[in-house]
């Protein structure tokens, strides 16, 4: 292809080439069926995985015939034909193994099949474990069995799947050709296992709560709306499981947690996906200091499971997850960033707005002092916090579900864990006074009526549960996707979600 050829012509040529390859492979499918070979059989029974073979025979001498027979299977990722000798490479679960195939060693059906194989096919092989004259561990098959004929070609092995958008849209292809994608999702599985193990060892019970809610609640966010035809009612995809989980505490379950999928109808970025995973937990008789201890344990446990250490590197910069984490009030951080030691929640709004303007921080007329201080913190401080930091005592105005601080009326007993410049966890000493909670819900409802699409509504079902009596409770929410990003050392949330939300594909 000429380098200066227009892009649309290059795309047309590539499309024609792909159609030609698919047509050739379909012709092979027809040829196989004409010969009585089913190209998509129902079952196969390997006696060993490729990893098993490599583990059993780690250091065979060259030109060794073991006499041991096995049946293996995998995807064909390489074919080299040298006259009457063919070398095939199978891949299974990230492990490669060579098939050493002299034509004379194969039965007639397998010799015929050999000519119709392509990279990408799924293949079974039964034969002897050997080492070739170069010392390559191999299976020398007597029979080959086609397990699935691949119609579409895999990407060129030297260039891989370089289009980032294609990697996310075709994760199955990404996993075939990109070893790092496999690493990330295997790491994610270890992280989830570690989180569950830590919670279960502490006596928490894993539960499941609804994803379809009659009203949006549990966090300040814009919901997705759907409609239930039989009930003729709108329902909302879960923003957070918080209110249902706290109803379980009111019901007498002392420690509960859920690793949940939640949904927020907001913008997408390298840190945000509309569908995401959280660990959320609630513990009776605990406060936010207890929850900080739990959070430190969870992050250390996840790091040890994923990496074998709490000392790691993220995007080229060291970070430690060894406890204890720094603990500092939000207001103190804002005072440091603005140079205003006198800054407080009781300042006149005009003066606070002036501080915002001096630091080019946007503000809006309805915002109170708490919201203005939060905006200063998020603009000037949050992104600078690299080492794990518990930022404490968020304003009441922006914390509708958190308990008021036991000694400071303007703030709540709430913290966020900030790591590498972003939020990784959010937690409270929970608000357990039903009258206080009703007042905060009503304030949120007024904000929603005034145009705040992320504000909450009054949740009468939750208030009824609170009126039964909710014991002192500590609650925690951990962003699992962001934790995996940290431990996998990736900067884009789409790299840690198997099938992230993407813009509709153009025709």
Coordinates of C-alpha atoms in Angstrom, one line a residue:
X1 CA 0.0 0.0 0.0
X2 CA 1.4 3.4 -1.0
X3 CA 2.0 5.6 2.2
X4 CA 0.3 8.6 0.6
X5 CA -2.8 6.7 -0.4
X6 CA -5.9 8.4 1.1
X7 CA -7.1 6.9 4.4
X8 CA -10.5 5.8 3.1
X9 CA -8.8 3.9 0.3
X10 CA -6.5 2.2 2.8
X11 CA -9.4 1.2 4.9
X12 CA -11.3 -0.2 1.8
X13 CA -8.2 -2.2 0.9
X14 CA -7.9 -3.6 4.4
X15 CA -11.6 -4.5 4.4
X16 CA -11.3 -6.3 1.1
X17 CA -8.3 -8.2 2.4
X18 CA -10.2 -9.3 5.5
X19 CA -13.2 -10.4 3.4
X20 CA -10.8 -12.4 1.2
X21 CA -9.3 -14.1 4.3
X22 CA -12.7 -14.9 5.8
X23 CA -13.9 -16.3 2.4
X24 CA -10.8 -18.6 2.2
X25 CA -11.4 -19.9 5.7
X26 CA -15.1 -20.5 5.0
X27 CA -14.0 -22.5 2.0
X28 CA -11.8 -24.6 4.3
X29 CA -14.8 -25.2 6.6
X30 CA -16.8 -26.5 3.6
X31 CA -13.8 -28.7 2.6
X32 CA -13.6 -30.2 6.1
X33 CA -17.3 -31.0 6.2
X34 CA -17.1 -32.6 2.8
X35 CA -14.3 -34.8 4.2
X36 CA -16.6 -35.8 7.1
X37 CA -14.8 -33.6 9.7
X38 CA -16.9 -31.4 12.0
X39 CA -15.1 -28.1 12.3
X40 CA -17.1 -27.2 15.5
X41 CA -17.3 -30.3 17.6
X42 CA -19.3 -30.5 20.8
X43 CA -16.6 -31.7 23.3
X44 CA -13.0 -32.6 23.8
X45 CA -11.2 -34.2 26.8
X46 CA -7.6 -33.0 27.4
X47 CA -5.7 -35.0 30.0
X48 CA -3.3 -32.1 30.9
X49 CA -3.1 -28.4 30.5
X50 CA -0.1 -26.8 28.7
X51 CA 1.0 -25.4 32.0
X52 CA 0.9 -29.0 33.5
X53 CA 3.2 -30.2 30.7
X54 CA 5.7 -27.4 31.3
X55 CA 5.6 -27.9 35.0
X56 CA 6.2 -31.7 34.7
X57 CA 9.1 -31.4 32.2
X58 CA 11.0 -28.2 33.0
X59 CA 14.4 -29.3 31.7
X60 CA 14.4 -32.2 29.3
X61 CA 17.7 -32.8 27.4
X62 CA 17.6 -32.2 23.7
X63 CA 16.3 -35.1 21.6
X64 CA 14.5 -36.8 24.5
X65 CA 11.5 -39.1 24.0
X66 CA 9.8 -39.4 27.3
X67 CA 7.4 -42.2 26.4
X68 CA 4.7 -40.2 28.3
X69 CA 1.5 -39.6 26.3
X70 CA -0.9 -36.8 26.8
X71 CA -3.8 -35.0 25.2
X72 CA -3.7 -31.2 25.1
X73 CA -5.6 -28.3 23.6
X74 CA -5.3 -24.6 22.9
X75 CA -5.5 -21.9 20.4
X76 CA -3.1 -22.1 17.4
X77 CA -0.9 -19.0 17.5
X78 CA 1.9 -20.0 15.2
X79 CA 2.4 -22.3 12.1
X80 CA 5.7 -23.1 10.5
X81 CA 5.8 -25.6 7.6
X82 CA 9.2 -27.0 6.6
X83 CA 8.6 -29.6 4.0
X84 CA 7.4 -32.8 5.7
X85 CA 7.8 -31.3 9.1
X86 CA 5.4 -28.8 10.7
X87 CA 5.8 -26.8 13.9
X88 CA 2.6 -25.6 15.6
X89 CA 2.4 -23.5 18.8
X90 CA -0.6 -23.8 21.0
X91 CA -1.6 -21.2 23.6
X92 CA -3.8 -22.0 26.6
X93 CA -4.4 -19.6 29.5
X94 CA -1.3 -17.5 28.6
X95 CA 1.0 -20.6 28.3
X96 CA 2.5 -21.6 25.0
X97 CA 3.6 -25.1 24.0
X98 CA 5.0 -26.4 20.7
X99 CA 3.6 -29.3 18.7
X100 CA 6.3 -31.1 16.8
X101 CA 4.6 -32.6 13.8
X102 CA 6.5 -34.9 11.4
X103 CA 4.0 -36.0 8.7
X104 CA 5.0 -39.6 9.2
X105 CA 4.0 -39.5 12.9
X106 CA 0.4 -38.4 12.1
X107 CA -2.5 -40.5 11.0
X108 CA -4.0 -39.8 7.6
X109 CA -6.9 -37.7 8.9
X110 CA -4.5 -35.5 10.8
X111 CA -2.2 -35.1 7.8
X112 CA -5.1 -33.8 5.8
X113 CA -6.2 -31.5 8.6
X114 CA -2.7 -30.1 8.9
X115 CA -3.0 -28.5 5.5
X116 CA -6.3 -26.7 6.5
X117 CA -5.1 -25.2 9.7
X118 CA -4.8 -21.4 10.3
X119 CA -3.5 -19.3 13.1
X120 CA -6.4 -18.6 15.4
X121 CA -7.9 -22.1 15.2
X122 CA -8.6 -24.1 18.3
X123 CA -6.8 -27.4 18.2
X124 CA -6.5 -30.6 20.2
X125 CA -3.5 -32.9 20.0
X126 CA -2.7 -36.4 21.4
X127 CA 0.8 -37.8 21.4
X128 CA 4.1 -38.1 23.2
X129 CA 6.0 -35.5 25.3
X130 CA 9.4 -34.9 23.7
X131 CA 12.3 -32.5 23.5
X132 CA 13.4 -31.6 19.9
X133 CA 17.0 -31.5 18.9
X134 CA 17.1 -27.8 19.9
X135 CA 15.8 -28.7 23.4
X136 CA 12.3 -27.3 22.8
X137 CA 9.7 -29.0 25.0
X138 CA 7.0 -30.3 22.6
X139 CA 4.2 -32.7 22.1
X140 CA 4.7 -35.0 19.1
X141 CA 1.1 -35.7 18.1
X142 CA -0.2 -38.9 16.6
X143 CA -3.6 -37.3 16.1
X144 CA -4.9 -33.7 15.7
X145 CA -8.5 -32.7 16.3
X146 CA -9.9 -29.4 15.1
X147 CA -11.9 -27.9 18.0
X148 CA -13.1 -24.7 16.3
X149 CA -12.2 -23.1 13.0
X150 CA -11.4 -19.4 13.3
X151 CA -12.8 -17.4 10.5
X152 CA -11.3 -14.0 11.4
X153 CA -7.5 -13.7 11.6
X154 CA -5.7 -12.6 14.7
X155 CA -3.7 -9.3 14.6
X156 CA -0.2 -9.4 13.2
X157 CA 2.0 -10.8 16.0
X158 CA 4.6 -8.0 15.7
X159 CA 2.2 -5.1 15.9
X160 CA -0.5 -6.7 18.1
X161 CA -3.7 -4.9 18.8
X162 CA -2.3 -1.3 18.9
X163 CA -5.6 0.6 18.5
X164 CA -6.6 1.4 22.1
X165 CA -10.3 1.7 21.1
X166 CA -10.2 -1.7 19.4
X167 CA -8.7 -3.2 22.5
X168 CA -11.6 -2.1 24.6
X169 CA -14.3 -2.9 22.1
X170 CA -12.8 -6.4 21.4
X171 CA -11.5 -7.4 24.8
X172 CA -11.6 -11.1 23.7
X173 CA -9.1 -10.2 21.0
X174 CA -7.0 -8.1 23.4
X175 CA -6.7 -11.1 25.8
X176 CA -5.5 -13.3 23.0
X177 CA -2.7 -11.0 21.8
X178 CA -1.9 -8.8 24.8
X179 CA -0.2 -10.5 27.8
X180 CA -0.5 -7.3 29.9
X181 CA -4.3 -7.4 29.6
X182 CA -4.3 -10.9 31.1
X183 CA -1.9 -9.7 33.8
X184 CA -4.3 -6.9 34.8
X185 CA -7.4 -9.1 35.0
X186 CA -5.6 -11.9 36.8
X187 CA -4.4 -9.2 39.3
X188 CA -8.0 -7.9 39.6
X189 CA -9.2 -11.4 40.6
X190 CA -6.5 -11.6 43.3
X191 CA -7.6 -8.2 44.6
X192 CA -11.2 -9.2 44.9
X193 CA -10.3 -12.4 46.6
X194 CA -8.1 -10.6 49.1
X195 CA -10.9 -8.0 49.9
X196 CA -13.4 -10.8 50.5
X197 CA -10.9 -12.8 52.7
X198 CA -10.2 -9.7 54.9
X199 CA -13.9 -8.9 55.4
X200 CA -14.8 -12.5 56.1
X201 CA -12.0 -12.9 58.6
X202 CA -13.4 -9.8 60.4
X203 CA -16.9 -11.4 60.7
X204 CA -18.6 -9.5 57.9
X205 CA -21.4 -11.2 56.0
X206 CA -21.5 -10.7 52.2
X207 CA -25.0 -9.7 51.0
X208 CA -26.7 -8.7 47.8
X209 CA -29.0 -5.7 47.6
X210 CA -31.2 -4.5 44.6
X211 CA -29.7 -2.9 41.5
X212 CA -33.1 -1.5 40.6
X213 CA -34.3 1.2 43.0
X214 CA -37.7 2.8 43.3
X215 CA -36.0 6.1 44.1
X216 CA -32.3 7.2 43.5
X217 CA -30.4 7.2 46.8
X218 CA -27.2 6.4 48.7
X219 CA -25.0 9.1 47.0
X220 CA -25.2 12.5 45.3
X221 CA -25.1 11.6 41.6
X222 CA -27.3 11.6 38.5
X223 CA -29.0 8.2 38.0
X224 CA -29.9 6.1 35.0
X225 CA -33.6 5.7 34.6
X226 CA -35.5 2.7 33.2
X227 CA -39.1 1.6 33.1
X228 CA -40.7 -1.6 34.5
X229 CA -43.6 -2.4 32.1
X230 CA -45.5 -4.7 34.4
X231 CA -45.5 -2.2 37.3
X232 CA -45.8 0.7 34.9
X233 CA -43.2 2.5 37.1
X234 CA -39.9 4.2 36.5
X235 CA -36.9 2.6 38.3
X236 CA -33.3 3.8 38.8
X237 CA -30.1 1.8 38.4
X238 CA -28.3 1.7 41.7
X239 CA -26.1 4.7 42.5
X240 CA -24.9 3.1 45.7
X241 CA -26.1 0.3 47.9
X242 CA -25.7 2.3 51.1
X243 CA -29.3 2.8 52.3
X244 CA -30.2 -0.9 51.8
X245 CA -27.1 -2.0 53.6
X246 CA -27.8 0.2 56.6
X247 CA -31.4 -1.1 56.7
X248 CA -29.8 -4.5 57.3
X249 CA -27.8 -3.1 60.2
X250 CA -31.1 -1.7 61.6
X251 CA -32.5 -5.3 61.2
X252 CA -29.8 -6.7 63.5
X253 CA -27.0 -7.9 61.1
X254 CA -24.0 -6.4 62.8
X255 CA -21.4 -6.5 60.0
X256 CA -22.4 -6.5 56.3
X257 CA -20.6 -5.8 53.0
X258 CA -21.3 -6.0 49.3
X259 CA -19.0 -6.0 46.3
X260 CA -21.4 -4.2 44.1
X261 CA -21.9 -2.8 40.6
X262 CA -23.2 0.7 40.7
X263 CA -24.2 3.1 38.0
X264 CA -23.9 6.9 37.6
X265 CA -25.2 8.8 34.6
X266 CA -22.2 11.2 34.4
X267 CA -19.3 12.0 32.2
X268 CA -16.6 9.4 31.2
X269 CA -12.9 9.9 31.7
X270 CA -9.7 8.0 32.4
X271 CA -11.0 7.7 36.0
X272 CA -14.7 7.4 35.5
X273 CA -16.9 4.7 33.9
X274 CA -20.7 4.9 34.2
X275 CA -20.8 1.3 35.5
X276 CA -18.2 0.6 38.2
X277 CA -17.4 -1.7 41.2
X278 CA -17.3 -0.8 44.8
X279 CA -16.8 -2.6 48.1
X280 CA -19.3 -1.1 50.6
X281 CA -19.4 -2.2 54.2
X282 CA -21.2 -1.3 57.5
X283 CA -20.3 -2.2 61.0
X284 CA -22.4 -1.7 64.1
X285 CA -20.8 0.0 67.1
X286 CA -17.9 1.4 65.0
X287 CA -17.0 5.0 64.1
X288 CA -14.9 6.5 61.3
X289 CA -11.6 5.9 63.3
X290 CA -12.4 2.2 63.3
X291 CA -13.2 2.4 59.6
X292 CA -9.8 4.0 58.9
X293 CA -8.1 1.0 60.5
X294 CA -10.2 -1.4 58.4
X295 CA -9.3 0.6 55.2
X296 CA -5.6 0.4 55.9
X297 CA -6.0 -3.4 56.4
X298 CA -7.9 -3.8 53.2
X299 CA -5.4 -1.9 51.1
X300 CA -2.4 -3.7 52.6
X301 CA -4.1 -7.1 52.1
X302 CA -5.0 -6.3 48.5
X303 CA -1.4 -5.1 47.7
X304 CA 0.1 -8.2 49.3
X305 CA -2.2 -10.5 47.3
X306 CA -1.6 -8.7 44.0
X307 CA 2.1 -7.8 44.3
X308 CA 3.5 -9.5 47.4
X309 CA 4.4 -6.1 48.9
X310 CA 2.9 -2.9 50.2
X311 CA 5.7 -0.9 48.5
X312 CA 4.8 -0.2 44.9
X313 CA 5.4 2.1 42.0
X314 CA 2.6 3.9 40.2
X315 CA 3.3 5.7 36.9
X316 CA 7.0 5.8 37.7
X317 CA 6.6 7.2 41.2
X318 CA 6.9 5.3 44.5
X319 CA 4.0 4.9 46.9
X320 CA 3.6 2.9 50.1
X321 CA 0.5 1.2 51.4
X322 CA 2.1 0.3 54.7
X323 CA 0.0 1.6 57.7
X324 CA -0.5 4.0 59.3
X325 CA -1.8 6.4 56.7
X326 CA -1.6 10.2 57.3
X327 CA -4.7 11.7 58.9
X328 CA -5.5 15.4 58.4
X329 CA -8.6 17.6 58.5
X330 CA -9.8 19.0 55.2
X331 CA -10.0 22.5 56.6
X332 CA -6.3 22.3 57.6
X333 CA -5.3 21.4 54.1
X334 CA -7.3 24.3 52.6
X335 CA -5.8 26.7 55.0
X336 CA -2.3 25.5 54.0
X337 CA -3.1 25.7 50.2
X338 CA -4.6 29.2 50.4
X339 CA -2.3 30.7 53.0
X340 CA -5.3 31.7 55.0
X341 CA -4.9 30.5 58.6
X342 CA -8.1 32.3 59.5
X343 CA -10.3 30.5 56.9
X344 CA -13.3 28.8 58.6
X345 CA -16.8 27.6 57.9
X346 CA -18.3 30.6 59.8
X347 CA -16.6 33.1 57.5
X348 CA -18.9 35.5 55.6
X349 CA -19.8 34.0 52.2
X350 CA -18.6 37.1 50.4
X351 CA -15.1 36.6 51.9
X352 CA -15.1 32.9 51.0
X353 CA -16.1 33.7 47.5
X354 CA -13.2 36.2 47.3
X355 CA -10.8 33.4 48.4
X356 CA -12.2 31.3 45.6
X357 CA -11.8 34.1 43.0
X358 CA -8.2 34.8 44.2
X359 CA -7.4 31.1 43.4
X360 CA -9.5 31.0 40.2
X361 CA -11.9 28.5 41.7
X362 CA -15.4 28.5 40.3
X363 CA -18.3 29.2 42.7
X364 CA -22.1 29.5 42.4
X365 CA -24.6 31.7 44.3
X366 CA -26.5 28.9 46.0
X367 CA -23.4 27.4 47.6
X368 CA -22.8 27.7 51.3
X369 CA -19.5 27.9 53.2
X370 CA -19.1 24.1 53.3
X371 CA -19.5 23.8 49.5
X372 CA -17.1 26.7 48.9
X373 CA -14.4 25.2 51.1
X374 CA -14.8 21.8 49.4
X375 CA -14.4 23.4 46.0
X376 CA -11.2 25.0 47.2
X377 CA -9.9 21.7 48.5
X378 CA -10.8 19.8 45.3
X379 CA -9.2 22.5 43.1
X380 CA -6.0 23.2 45.1
X381 CA -5.3 20.2 47.3
X382 CA -6.7 16.8 46.3
X383 CA -4.5 16.2 43.2
X384 CA -1.4 17.0 45.2
X385 CA -1.8 14.2 47.8
X386 CA 0.3 11.3 46.5
X387 CA 0.9 9.1 49.6
X388 CA -2.2 7.6 51.2
X389 CA -4.0 10.3 53.2
X390 CA -7.2 10.2 55.2
X391 CA -8.7 13.6 54.6
X392 CA -11.1 14.1 57.6
X393 CA -14.1 16.0 58.6
X394 CA -16.1 17.1 55.5
X395 CA -18.6 19.9 55.8
X396 CA -22.2 18.9 56.7
X397 CA -23.5 20.7 53.6
X398 CA -21.8 18.1 51.3
X399 CA -22.2 15.0 53.5
X400 CA -26.0 14.3 53.8
X401 CA -25.6 10.8 55.2
X402 CA -22.7 11.3 57.6
X403 CA -22.9 12.0 61.4
X404 CA -22.2 15.5 62.6
X405 CA -18.8 15.7 64.3
X406 CA -18.9 15.0 68.0
X407 CA -17.2 18.3 68.8
X408 CA -17.4 20.6 65.6
X409 CA -20.9 21.5 64.5
X410 CA -20.0 22.6 60.9
X411 CA -18.5 19.3 59.8
X412 CA -19.2 15.5 59.8
X413 CA -17.2 12.5 60.9
X414 CA -16.4 11.6 57.3
X415 CA -13.1 10.9 55.6
X416 CA -12.0 10.2 52.0
X417 CA -8.8 8.2 51.3
X418 CA -6.7 10.1 48.8
X419 CA -4.0 8.2 47.0
X420 CA -1.9 9.2 44.0
X421 CA -4.0 12.4 43.7
X422 CA -7.4 10.8 43.6
X423 CA -10.2 9.5 45.9
X424 CA -10.0 5.7 46.6
X425 CA -12.5 5.4 49.5
X426 CA -15.2 7.4 51.3
X427 CA -16.4 6.6 54.8
X428 CA -18.4 8.0 57.7
X429 CA -19.5 7.6 61.2
X430 CA -23.0 7.1 60.1
X431 CA -25.9 9.5 60.9
X432 CA -28.3 7.5 63.1
X433 CA -30.7 10.2 64.2
X434 CA -33.8 9.8 62.1
X435 CA -35.0 13.4 62.6
X436 CA -31.6 14.8 61.6
X437 CA -31.6 12.6 58.6
X438 CA -35.1 13.7 57.5
X439 CA -33.9 17.3 57.7
X440 CA -30.9 16.6 55.5
X441 CA -33.0 14.7 53.0
X442 CA -35.5 17.6 52.8
X443 CA -32.6 20.0 52.3
X444 CA -31.4 17.8 49.4
X445 CA -34.9 17.6 48.0
X446 CA -35.1 21.4 48.0
X447 CA -31.7 21.5 46.1
X448 CA -33.0 19.1 43.6
X449 CA -36.2 21.1 43.0
X450 CA -33.9 24.1 42.5
X451 CA -32.1 22.3 39.6
X452 CA -29.4 20.2 41.3
X453 CA -29.7 16.9 39.3
X454 CA -27.3 15.1 41.7
X455 CA -29.1 15.9 44.9
X456 CA -31.0 13.2 46.8
X457 CA -34.7 12.8 47.5
X458 CA -36.5 11.9 50.7
X459 CA -36.3 8.1 51.2
X460 CA -39.2 7.2 53.5
X461 CA -38.3 3.5 53.5
X462 CA -34.9 4.2 54.9
X463 CA -36.3 6.7 57.4
X464 CA -38.7 4.1 58.7
X465 CA -35.8 1.7 59.2
X466 CA -33.9 4.4 61.1
X467 CA -36.9 5.0 63.3
X468 CA -36.7 1.3 64.4
X469 CA -33.3 2.2 65.8
X470 CA -30.0 2.2 64.0
X471 CA -27.0 1.5 66.3
X472 CA -23.8 3.5 66.1
X473 CA -22.3 2.4 62.7
X474 CA -19.2 2.9 60.7
X475 CA -19.6 2.7 56.9
X476 CA -17.1 2.4 54.1
X477 CA -17.1 2.6 50.3
X478 CA -13.9 1.6 48.4
X479 CA -13.6 2.1 44.6
X480 CA -12.4 -1.3 43.5
X481 CA -11.6 -0.2 39.9
X482 CA -9.3 2.5 41.1
X483 CA -7.6 0.2 43.6
X484 CA -6.9 -2.2 40.7
X485 CA -5.6 0.7 38.6
X486 CA -3.2 1.6 41.4
X487 CA -1.9 -2.0 41.9
X488 CA -1.8 -2.8 38.2
X489 CA 0.0 0.5 37.5
X490 CA -2.4 1.6 34.8
X491 CA -3.7 5.1 34.2
X492 CA -7.0 4.4 32.4
X493 CA -10.0 2.9 34.2
X494 CA -10.9 1.1 31.0
X495 CA -7.8 -1.0 31.3
X496 CA -9.2 -2.6 34.4
X497 CA -12.8 -3.2 33.3
X498 CA -13.3 -6.1 30.9
X499 CA -16.0 -4.4 28.9
X500 CA -16.0 -0.6 29.6
X501 CA -18.7 1.7 28.4
X502 CA -17.8 3.2 25.0
X503 CA -19.2 5.7 22.6
X504 CA -21.4 4.1 19.9
X505 CA -19.2 2.9 17.1
X506 CA -19.4 4.8 13.8
X507 CA -20.5 2.8 10.7

